[in-house]
């Protein structure tokens, strides 16, 4: 087909009337099939305290392929069989390394005692999204332990603040009674700590202290740091890991990638014809998303299932943390990587030199942005093509009803391409950043316990047996490993296959096909650079190697 031959993949206004009528009929049928459910999945149903709408019943065309379904079930079964082969209570911490009969022990499991490894998880672990710079002084009991930690490294708090090298992770949102009722009901503990970190002259991020607010088990705020009793400090770090896991799984992973992408995908099906160029662009990045989310609601998130068994928050507490974050002003625009990094004070490499999510996430965002612009330009050749696209307008309007600050309309090609870039980036790169490290973290209980079984520390000294008593044991430990293994099912369709859509075939749009070939070359080159960069690292960060990035949350 020559370049001058009209392509069937055009914005609606370029279709002849008979084809437009057929498109309209198809979209009307899709709207009856893709029904948005707006009631709450679980937890508190107060007005203004809700999750995004979701899809209660899966249309057949959105289901997994038989191969994908078999792989999912096979992966889950491996975890279940492994759980049947291990049992008993750990008598010492080394016994946790024996809980792997047919599963591999996670990489770098032996590093969990290290303070540097604890800090590394904030920038190069399963959740690089919660750390932020701190420009304020530290007060109360936390100040004493932070100052003691800094003095050991020949620094003062004033010096670190002046250099902009003080950081924190704040989990106080978890102290809300709508979250705490879930761990209390299951006799587990979900603390709401504040953790302080610093970067020293060697450019390494280290923890300086962890504070816990007064609670039902202790009437006073207390703090621990690297200079505290070793076992008290270990238990404090475990409580921080459990808190991070609750926010990570519920907010950063489930909501920000799965649920947001699901809403976008449902509205695509309700407003855009299957031949629409935006449908063609996004289809590989929403593939199996609806299927994996429907499965998660009926399985892992269901009462008594994996999340309830493995996380202190349970599914109800994790989802209420999401609701709190949404009602606190979550914004689509503010969660874009450039805006988010700036808001958290992490956009300057001089402040935090080692931050792989920034180092690799920003170039990948630029690659995706260039790809979207080049591949969609043949379909949207002018601003009139954008403003006159009624299907696009309907899609944006409905998504914006449910996602704060999602653009309800776009007037220019630049605005359209920027929005599409965010959709693809969120479903692929951002999802990989908070998904691919799950087994490395939660697959080893002492690295990141999903729940704690004793309160946060309140004494000066503890023993190894005290530490053991705080960790998941027996069935709870096995459930956590099984959950992490199930969630780590390998990538099937990676980002290197981006642009796999009929609309971008050379027979229809040679320019679009050229753009696809270009982005694939750029991603392959970037992949080689990532591997080279991480070659000598003690813990290589390969979660954002394009070869390991899924095209969608479901593949």
Coordinates of C-alpha atoms in Angstrom, one line a residue:
X1 CA 0.0 0.0 0.0
X2 CA 1.4 3.4 -1.0
X3 CA 1.8 6.3 1.4
X4 CA -1.0 8.1 -0.4
X5 CA -3.5 5.3 0.0
X6 CA -6.0 6.0 2.8
X7 CA -5.3 3.8 5.8
X8 CA -8.1 2.1 7.7
X9 CA -6.4 3.2 10.9
X10 CA -7.5 6.8 11.0
X11 CA -9.1 9.1 13.5
X12 CA -12.9 8.9 13.2
X13 CA -13.5 12.0 11.2
X14 CA -11.4 10.6 8.3
X15 CA -13.7 7.5 8.0
X16 CA -16.3 7.5 5.3
X17 CA -19.9 7.8 6.7
X18 CA -20.7 4.1 6.4
X19 CA -17.6 3.1 8.3
X20 CA -18.3 5.8 11.0
X21 CA -21.8 4.2 11.5
X22 CA -20.2 0.8 11.9
X23 CA -17.7 2.3 14.4
X24 CA -20.5 3.9 16.4
X25 CA -22.4 0.6 16.6
X26 CA -19.3 -1.2 17.7
X27 CA -18.6 1.3 20.5
X28 CA -22.2 1.2 21.7
X29 CA -21.9 -2.5 22.0
X30 CA -18.6 -2.2 23.9
X31 CA -20.1 0.2 26.4
X32 CA -22.7 -2.4 27.3
X33 CA -20.0 -5.0 27.8
X34 CA -17.4 -2.9 29.7
X35 CA -19.5 -1.8 32.6
X36 CA -17.8 0.3 35.3
X37 CA -18.6 -0.8 38.8
X38 CA -18.4 2.1 41.3
X39 CA -19.1 0.4 44.6
X40 CA -16.2 -0.3 47.0
X41 CA -14.2 -3.4 46.7
X42 CA -13.7 -3.7 50.5
X43 CA -13.3 -1.6 53.6
X44 CA -15.0 1.7 54.5
X45 CA -17.6 3.0 52.0
X46 CA -17.7 6.7 53.2
X47 CA -18.5 9.2 50.5
X48 CA -15.2 10.6 49.1
X49 CA -13.3 7.6 50.4
X50 CA -13.5 5.3 47.3
X51 CA -11.3 3.4 44.9
X52 CA -11.5 4.0 41.2
X53 CA -14.3 2.1 39.3
X54 CA -13.4 -1.3 38.2
X55 CA -14.6 -4.2 36.0
X56 CA -16.6 -6.9 37.8
X57 CA -16.9 -9.3 34.9
X58 CA -14.2 -10.0 32.4
X59 CA -15.2 -9.9 28.7
X60 CA -13.9 -13.0 26.9
X61 CA -11.7 -11.0 24.6
X62 CA -9.8 -9.7 27.6
X63 CA -9.0 -13.1 29.1
X64 CA -5.5 -14.6 29.3
X65 CA -4.3 -16.9 26.5
X66 CA -4.3 -20.5 27.5
X67 CA -0.5 -20.4 27.6
X68 CA -0.4 -17.3 29.9
X69 CA -3.1 -18.9 32.2
X70 CA -1.1 -22.1 32.4
X71 CA 2.1 -20.2 33.2
X72 CA 0.3 -18.3 36.0
X73 CA -1.2 -21.4 37.5
X74 CA 2.0 -23.3 37.2
X75 CA 4.0 -20.5 38.9
X76 CA 1.4 -20.3 41.7
X77 CA 1.4 -24.1 42.1
X78 CA 5.2 -24.1 42.5
X79 CA 4.8 -21.8 45.5
X80 CA 2.1 -23.9 47.0
X81 CA 4.1 -27.1 46.7
X82 CA 7.1 -25.4 48.2
X83 CA 4.9 -24.5 51.2
X84 CA 3.8 -28.1 51.7
X85 CA 7.4 -29.2 51.8
X86 CA 8.5 -26.8 54.5
X87 CA 7.1 -26.4 58.0
X88 CA 8.0 -25.8 61.6
X89 CA 9.0 -22.8 63.6
X90 CA 12.4 -21.1 63.1
X91 CA 14.6 -21.6 66.1
X92 CA 17.2 -19.2 64.8
X93 CA 17.3 -16.6 62.0
X94 CA 19.3 -18.9 59.7
X95 CA 16.4 -21.3 59.6
X96 CA 14.5 -18.9 57.2
X97 CA 17.0 -19.8 54.6
X98 CA 15.7 -23.4 54.7
X99 CA 12.2 -22.5 53.5
X100 CA 13.1 -23.1 49.8
X101 CA 12.7 -26.7 48.7
X102 CA 11.8 -26.1 45.1
X103 CA 11.9 -22.3 44.9
X104 CA 15.2 -20.4 44.6
X105 CA 16.3 -18.4 47.6
X106 CA 16.1 -14.7 46.7
X107 CA 19.2 -13.0 45.4
X108 CA 21.2 -11.2 48.1
X109 CA 19.1 -12.7 50.9
X110 CA 22.3 -12.8 53.1
X111 CA 22.6 -9.0 53.1
X112 CA 19.5 -8.3 55.3
X113 CA 21.5 -7.4 58.4
X114 CA 23.4 -4.6 56.7
X115 CA 22.3 -1.0 57.3
X116 CA 23.4 -0.1 53.8
X117 CA 21.1 -2.9 52.4
X118 CA 18.2 -1.5 54.4
X119 CA 18.8 2.0 52.9
X120 CA 19.4 0.6 49.4
X121 CA 15.9 -0.8 49.4
X122 CA 14.6 2.8 49.5
X123 CA 16.3 3.7 46.2
X124 CA 17.0 0.4 44.4
X125 CA 14.6 -2.1 46.0
X126 CA 11.0 -3.0 45.3
X127 CA 9.7 0.5 46.3
X128 CA 11.9 3.4 45.2
X129 CA 8.8 5.7 45.3
X130 CA 8.5 6.8 49.0
X131 CA 11.9 8.3 50.0
X132 CA 12.0 12.1 50.0
X133 CA 14.5 14.8 50.9
X134 CA 14.1 16.4 54.4
X135 CA 15.0 20.1 54.8
X136 CA 13.8 20.4 58.4
X137 CA 15.6 19.7 61.6
X138 CA 14.9 16.6 63.6
X139 CA 13.3 16.9 67.0
X140 CA 12.3 14.7 70.0
X141 CA 13.9 11.3 70.7
X142 CA 14.7 10.9 67.1
X143 CA 17.1 13.8 67.2
X144 CA 19.4 12.1 69.7
X145 CA 19.8 8.8 67.7
X146 CA 20.2 10.7 64.4
X147 CA 23.0 12.9 65.9
X148 CA 24.7 9.9 67.4
X149 CA 24.6 8.1 64.0
X150 CA 26.0 11.1 62.2
X151 CA 28.8 11.7 64.8
X152 CA 30.0 8.1 64.1
X153 CA 30.6 9.2 60.5
X154 CA 32.2 12.5 61.5
X155 CA 29.2 14.7 60.6
X156 CA 26.7 16.9 62.3
X157 CA 23.0 17.3 61.6
X158 CA 23.6 20.9 60.6
X159 CA 26.2 19.9 58.0
X160 CA 24.0 17.2 56.5
X161 CA 21.0 19.6 56.3
X162 CA 23.2 22.3 54.8
X163 CA 24.3 20.0 52.0
X164 CA 20.8 18.8 51.3
X165 CA 21.6 15.2 52.1
X166 CA 19.0 14.3 54.8
X167 CA 16.1 12.1 53.7
X168 CA 13.1 10.4 55.2
X169 CA 10.4 7.9 54.7
X170 CA 7.2 8.8 56.6
X171 CA 4.7 6.1 57.3
X172 CA 2.5 8.0 59.8
X173 CA -0.5 7.7 57.4
X174 CA -0.7 4.1 58.6
X175 CA -1.7 5.2 62.1
X176 CA -5.2 5.9 60.9
X177 CA -7.8 3.8 62.7
X178 CA -9.4 2.8 59.4
X179 CA -6.1 1.0 58.7
X180 CA -5.1 -0.1 62.2
X181 CA -8.4 -2.0 62.7
X182 CA -7.2 -4.7 60.4
X183 CA -3.8 -5.7 62.0
X184 CA -5.5 -5.5 65.4
X185 CA -8.2 -7.9 64.3
X186 CA -5.5 -10.5 63.2
X187 CA -3.3 -9.9 66.3
X188 CA -0.5 -8.5 64.2
X189 CA 1.3 -5.2 64.2
X190 CA 1.6 -2.5 61.6
X191 CA 3.6 0.4 62.9
X192 CA 3.6 4.0 61.6
X193 CA 7.3 4.9 61.9
X194 CA 9.3 7.8 60.5
X195 CA 12.8 6.8 59.2
X196 CA 15.7 9.2 58.7
X197 CA 18.5 8.6 56.2
X198 CA 21.6 10.5 55.2
X199 CA 24.2 10.5 52.5
X200 CA 27.8 10.8 53.6
X201 CA 31.0 11.9 51.9
X202 CA 31.2 8.5 50.2
X203 CA 27.8 9.2 48.5
X204 CA 26.3 6.1 50.2
X205 CA 22.7 6.3 51.6
X206 CA 22.5 5.1 55.2
X207 CA 19.8 5.0 57.9
X208 CA 20.3 7.4 60.9
X209 CA 17.3 6.6 63.0
X210 CA 13.7 5.3 63.2
X211 CA 11.0 6.7 65.5
X212 CA 7.7 5.3 66.6
X213 CA 4.8 7.4 67.9
X214 CA 3.1 6.6 71.2
X215 CA 0.6 3.8 70.8
X216 CA -1.5 1.3 72.7
X217 CA 1.6 -0.6 73.7
X218 CA 3.8 2.3 74.7
X219 CA 2.8 5.7 76.0
X220 CA 5.9 7.5 74.8
X221 CA 7.5 8.2 71.4
X222 CA 10.7 6.3 71.1
X223 CA 13.5 6.1 68.6
X224 CA 16.3 3.7 67.7
X225 CA 19.3 4.0 65.5
X226 CA 22.5 2.2 64.4
X227 CA 24.1 3.0 67.7
X228 CA 21.2 1.4 69.7
X229 CA 21.1 -2.1 70.9
X230 CA 21.6 -4.3 67.8
X231 CA 18.5 -6.4 68.3
X232 CA 16.3 -3.4 69.1
X233 CA 17.6 -1.7 66.0
X234 CA 16.9 -4.8 63.9
X235 CA 13.4 -5.1 65.1
X236 CA 12.9 -1.4 64.4
X237 CA 14.1 -1.8 60.8
X238 CA 11.7 -4.8 60.4
X239 CA 8.8 -2.7 61.5
X240 CA 9.8 -0.1 59.0
X241 CA 10.0 -2.7 56.3
X242 CA 6.5 -4.0 57.1
X243 CA 5.1 -0.4 57.0
X244 CA 6.8 0.1 53.6
X245 CA 5.3 -3.1 52.3
X246 CA 1.8 -2.1 53.2
X247 CA 2.1 1.2 51.3
X248 CA 4.0 -0.4 48.5
X249 CA 1.7 -3.2 47.7
X250 CA -1.5 -1.2 48.2
X251 CA -0.7 2.2 46.9
X252 CA 2.4 2.2 44.7
X253 CA 1.9 -1.2 43.1
X254 CA -1.8 -2.0 43.1
X255 CA -3.3 1.4 42.8
X256 CA -0.8 3.5 40.9
X257 CA -0.1 1.0 38.2
X258 CA -2.8 -1.8 38.1
X259 CA -5.9 0.2 39.1
X260 CA -5.1 3.3 37.2
X261 CA -4.2 1.4 34.0
X262 CA -7.4 -0.7 34.4
X263 CA -9.6 2.4 34.5
X264 CA -7.8 3.8 31.4
X265 CA -8.2 0.5 29.6
X266 CA -11.9 0.1 30.4
X267 CA -12.6 3.6 29.1
X268 CA -10.6 2.9 26.0
X269 CA -12.9 0.0 25.3
X270 CA -16.0 2.1 26.0
X271 CA -15.1 5.0 23.8
X272 CA -12.5 4.1 21.1
X273 CA -13.1 1.7 18.3
X274 CA -10.7 -1.2 18.0
X275 CA -9.2 0.3 14.8
X276 CA -8.7 3.7 16.5
X277 CA -5.0 4.6 16.5
X278 CA -5.0 5.2 20.3
X279 CA -6.5 1.8 20.8
X280 CA -3.8 0.3 18.6
X281 CA -1.1 2.2 20.5
X282 CA -2.3 1.3 24.0
X283 CA -3.5 -2.3 23.4
X284 CA 0.0 -3.9 24.0
X285 CA 0.3 -1.9 27.2
X286 CA -3.1 -2.9 28.6
X287 CA -3.0 -6.5 27.5
X288 CA -4.1 -8.9 30.3
X289 CA -4.4 -5.9 32.7
X290 CA -8.1 -6.4 33.1
X291 CA -7.7 -10.2 33.4
X292 CA -5.0 -9.9 36.1
X293 CA -7.0 -7.4 38.1
X294 CA -10.2 -9.4 38.0
X295 CA -8.2 -12.4 39.1
X296 CA -6.5 -10.5 41.9
X297 CA -9.9 -9.3 43.3
X298 CA -11.3 -12.8 43.3
X299 CA -8.1 -14.4 44.6
X300 CA -5.2 -12.6 46.2
X301 CA -7.3 -9.6 47.5
X302 CA -10.2 -11.7 48.7
X303 CA -10.9 -12.2 52.4
X304 CA -8.6 -14.8 53.9
X305 CA -6.4 -15.1 50.8
X306 CA -2.8 -14.3 50.1
X307 CA -2.7 -10.6 51.0
X308 CA -4.7 -11.2 54.2
X309 CA -2.3 -14.0 55.2
X310 CA 1.0 -12.3 54.3
X311 CA 0.6 -8.6 55.1
X312 CA -0.1 -7.0 58.5
X313 CA -2.5 -4.6 56.8
X314 CA -4.4 -7.3 55.1
X315 CA -6.2 -6.3 51.9
X316 CA -8.6 -4.1 53.7
X317 CA -6.0 -2.0 55.4
X318 CA -3.9 -1.8 52.2
X319 CA -6.9 -0.6 50.3
X320 CA -7.9 1.9 52.9
X321 CA -4.3 3.3 52.7
X322 CA -5.0 3.8 49.0
X323 CA -8.3 5.5 49.8
X324 CA -6.6 7.8 52.3
X325 CA -3.9 8.8 49.7
X326 CA -6.6 9.5 47.1
X327 CA -8.7 11.6 49.4
X328 CA -5.5 13.4 50.5
X329 CA -5.2 14.8 47.0
X330 CA -3.5 12.2 44.8
X331 CA -2.9 13.8 41.4
X332 CA -2.2 12.2 38.0
X333 CA -0.1 15.2 37.0
X334 CA 1.9 15.3 40.2
X335 CA 2.8 11.6 40.0
X336 CA 4.6 12.0 36.6
X337 CA 8.2 11.1 37.1
X338 CA 9.7 14.5 36.6
X339 CA 7.2 16.3 38.8
X340 CA 7.4 13.5 41.5
X341 CA 11.2 13.5 41.6
X342 CA 11.2 17.3 42.0
X343 CA 8.5 17.3 44.7
X344 CA 10.4 14.7 46.7
X345 CA 13.7 16.6 46.3
X346 CA 15.3 13.7 44.4
X347 CA 15.8 15.3 41.0
X348 CA 19.4 16.5 41.8
X349 CA 22.0 13.8 41.6
X350 CA 24.3 15.9 43.8
X351 CA 22.0 15.3 46.7
X352 CA 21.4 11.6 46.1
X353 CA 24.0 10.3 43.7
X354 CA 22.9 6.6 43.6
X355 CA 19.2 6.5 42.7
X356 CA 18.6 4.0 39.8
X357 CA 14.9 4.7 39.5
X358 CA 15.9 8.3 38.5
X359 CA 19.0 7.3 36.5
X360 CA 17.1 4.8 34.4
X361 CA 13.5 6.0 34.7
X362 CA 14.1 9.4 33.2
X363 CA 15.9 8.2 30.0
X364 CA 13.2 5.6 29.5
X365 CA 10.5 8.2 29.9
X366 CA 12.2 10.2 27.2
X367 CA 12.5 7.2 24.9
X368 CA 8.8 6.4 25.3
X369 CA 7.9 10.1 24.8
X370 CA 9.8 10.3 21.5
X371 CA 8.2 7.0 20.4
X372 CA 4.7 8.2 21.1
X373 CA 5.3 11.4 19.2
X374 CA 6.8 9.8 16.2
X375 CA 4.4 6.8 15.9
X376 CA 1.2 8.9 16.4
X377 CA 2.2 11.9 14.2
X378 CA 1.0 10.1 11.0
X379 CA -2.4 9.8 12.5
X380 CA -2.7 13.2 14.1
X381 CA -1.1 15.5 11.5
X382 CA -2.6 18.8 12.9
X383 CA -4.2 20.3 16.0
X384 CA -7.5 20.0 14.2
X385 CA -7.1 16.2 14.1
X386 CA -6.9 16.3 17.9
X387 CA -9.7 18.7 18.7
X388 CA -12.0 17.1 16.2
X389 CA -11.6 13.5 17.5
X390 CA -14.9 12.8 19.2
X391 CA -13.9 9.3 20.4
X392 CA -10.8 10.7 22.0
X393 CA -12.9 13.4 23.7
X394 CA -15.3 10.9 25.2
X395 CA -12.5 8.7 26.5
X396 CA -10.7 11.6 28.2
X397 CA -13.8 13.0 29.8
X398 CA -14.8 9.7 31.4
X399 CA -11.3 8.9 32.7
X400 CA -11.1 12.4 34.2
X401 CA -14.3 11.8 36.1
X402 CA -12.5 9.2 38.2
X403 CA -8.8 10.2 38.2
X404 CA -7.9 13.6 39.7
X405 CA -6.0 15.9 37.4
X406 CA -6.2 13.5 34.4
X407 CA -6.7 15.8 31.4
X408 CA -10.5 16.0 30.6
X409 CA -9.6 17.3 27.2
X410 CA -6.5 18.0 25.0
X411 CA -6.2 20.7 22.4
X412 CA -2.8 20.1 20.8
X413 CA -0.8 17.2 19.6
X414 CA 1.8 17.9 22.2
X415 CA -0.8 17.6 25.0
X416 CA -2.1 14.4 23.5
X417 CA 1.3 12.8 23.1
X418 CA 2.3 13.7 26.6
X419 CA -0.8 12.1 28.1
X420 CA -0.3 8.9 26.1
X421 CA 3.3 8.8 27.2
X422 CA 2.3 8.8 30.8
X423 CA -0.2 6.0 30.2
X424 CA 2.4 3.8 28.6
X425 CA 5.2 4.7 31.1
X426 CA 2.9 3.9 34.1
X427 CA 1.8 0.5 32.7
X428 CA 5.3 -0.6 31.8
X429 CA 8.4 1.2 33.3
X430 CA 6.8 2.4 36.5
X431 CA 5.1 -1.0 37.0
X432 CA 8.4 -2.7 36.6
X433 CA 10.0 -0.5 39.2
X434 CA 7.5 -1.5 41.8
X435 CA 6.9 -5.1 40.7
X436 CA 10.0 -6.8 39.5
X437 CA 11.7 -6.8 42.9
X438 CA 8.9 -8.4 44.9
X439 CA 10.5 -11.8 45.3
X440 CA 13.9 -10.4 46.1
X441 CA 12.3 -8.4 49.0
X442 CA 9.3 -10.2 50.3
X443 CA 10.4 -13.6 49.2
X444 CA 12.9 -13.6 52.2
X445 CA 11.2 -13.0 55.5
X446 CA 14.1 -11.3 57.4
X447 CA 14.8 -9.0 54.4
X448 CA 11.2 -7.5 54.5
X449 CA 8.7 -9.2 56.8
X450 CA 5.1 -8.6 55.6
X451 CA 3.8 -8.6 59.1
X452 CA 5.2 -8.2 62.7
X453 CA 3.9 -10.3 65.6
X454 CA 5.2 -8.2 68.5
X455 CA 4.9 -4.4 69.0
X456 CA 7.6 -1.9 67.9
X457 CA 10.5 -1.9 70.3
X458 CA 10.1 0.1 73.6
X459 CA 12.9 -1.3 75.7
X460 CA 16.7 -0.6 75.6
X461 CA 17.8 -4.1 74.9
X462 CA 16.4 -7.2 73.1
X463 CA 17.6 -10.7 72.3
X464 CA 17.7 -12.8 69.2
X465 CA 14.8 -14.8 70.6
X466 CA 12.8 -11.5 70.9
X467 CA 13.6 -10.8 67.3
X468 CA 12.5 -14.3 66.2
X469 CA 9.3 -13.9 68.1
X470 CA 8.5 -10.7 66.1
X471 CA 8.8 -12.4 62.7
X472 CA 6.2 -14.4 60.7
X473 CA 6.6 -18.1 61.6
X474 CA 5.4 -21.4 60.1
X475 CA 2.3 -20.9 57.9
X476 CA 2.6 -17.1 58.0
X477 CA 6.2 -17.2 56.7
X478 CA 5.2 -19.7 54.0
X479 CA 2.3 -17.5 53.0
X480 CA 4.5 -14.5 52.5
X481 CA 7.0 -16.5 50.4
X482 CA 4.2 -17.9 48.3
X483 CA 2.6 -14.5 47.8
X484 CA 5.9 -13.0 46.7
X485 CA 6.6 -15.9 44.3
X486 CA 3.1 -15.7 42.8
X487 CA 3.5 -12.0 42.2
X488 CA 6.9 -12.5 40.5
X489 CA 5.6 -14.6 37.6
X490 CA 8.2 -13.9 34.8
X491 CA 7.8 -11.4 32.0
X492 CA 6.3 -12.8 28.8
X493 CA 6.0 -9.7 26.6
X494 CA 8.8 -7.2 27.2
X495 CA 9.1 -3.6 26.3
X496 CA 11.6 -4.5 23.6
X497 CA 8.5 -5.6 21.6
X498 CA 6.9 -2.2 21.9
X499 CA 4.8 -1.1 18.9
X500 CA 3.3 -4.5 18.2
X501 CA 0.1 -3.4 16.6
X502 CA -1.5 -3.8 13.2
X503 CA -1.9 -0.1 12.7
X504 CA 1.9 0.3 12.7
X505 CA 2.5 -2.2 10.0
X506 CA 4.5 -0.9 7.0
X507 CA 1.6 -1.7 4.7
X508 CA -0.6 0.9 6.5
X509 CA 1.7 3.5 7.9
X510 CA 5.4 3.3 6.9
X511 CA 6.3 6.3 9.0
X512 CA 4.8 4.6 12.1
X513 CA 6.7 1.4 11.3
X514 CA 9.9 3.3 11.1
X515 CA 9.2 4.9 14.5
X516 CA 8.7 1.4 16.0
X517 CA 11.9 0.1 14.5
X518 CA 13.8 3.1 15.9
X519 CA 12.4 2.8 19.4
X520 CA 13.2 -0.9 19.6
X521 CA 16.8 -0.1 18.6
X522 CA 17.0 2.6 21.3
X523 CA 15.7 0.3 23.9
X524 CA 18.1 -2.5 23.0
X525 CA 21.0 -0.1 23.2
X526 CA 19.7 1.2 26.5
X527 CA 19.4 -2.4 27.8
X528 CA 23.1 -3.0 27.0
X529 CA 24.0 0.2 28.8
X530 CA 22.1 -0.8 31.9
X531 CA 23.8 -4.1 32.0
X532 CA 27.2 -2.5 31.6
X533 CA 26.5 0.1 34.3
X534 CA 25.5 -2.6 36.8
X535 CA 28.2 -5.1 35.9
X536 CA 30.4 -4.3 39.0
X537 CA 27.6 -3.4 41.5
X538 CA 27.4 -5.4 44.7
X539 CA 23.6 -5.6 44.0
X540 CA 22.9 -5.0 40.3
X541 CA 19.8 -3.0 39.6
X542 CA 18.2 -4.7 36.6
X543 CA 14.5 -4.1 37.2
X544 CA 14.6 -1.3 34.6
X545 CA 16.6 -3.1 32.0
X546 CA 14.2 -3.0 29.1
X547 CA 14.6 -6.8 28.7
X548 CA 13.0 -7.1 32.1
X549 CA 10.2 -4.5 31.7
X550 CA 6.8 -5.9 31.0
X551 CA 4.8 -4.0 28.3
X552 CA 1.8 -4.0 30.6
X553 CA 0.9 -4.8 34.2
X554 CA -0.6 -8.1 33.1
X555 CA 2.1 -9.7 30.9

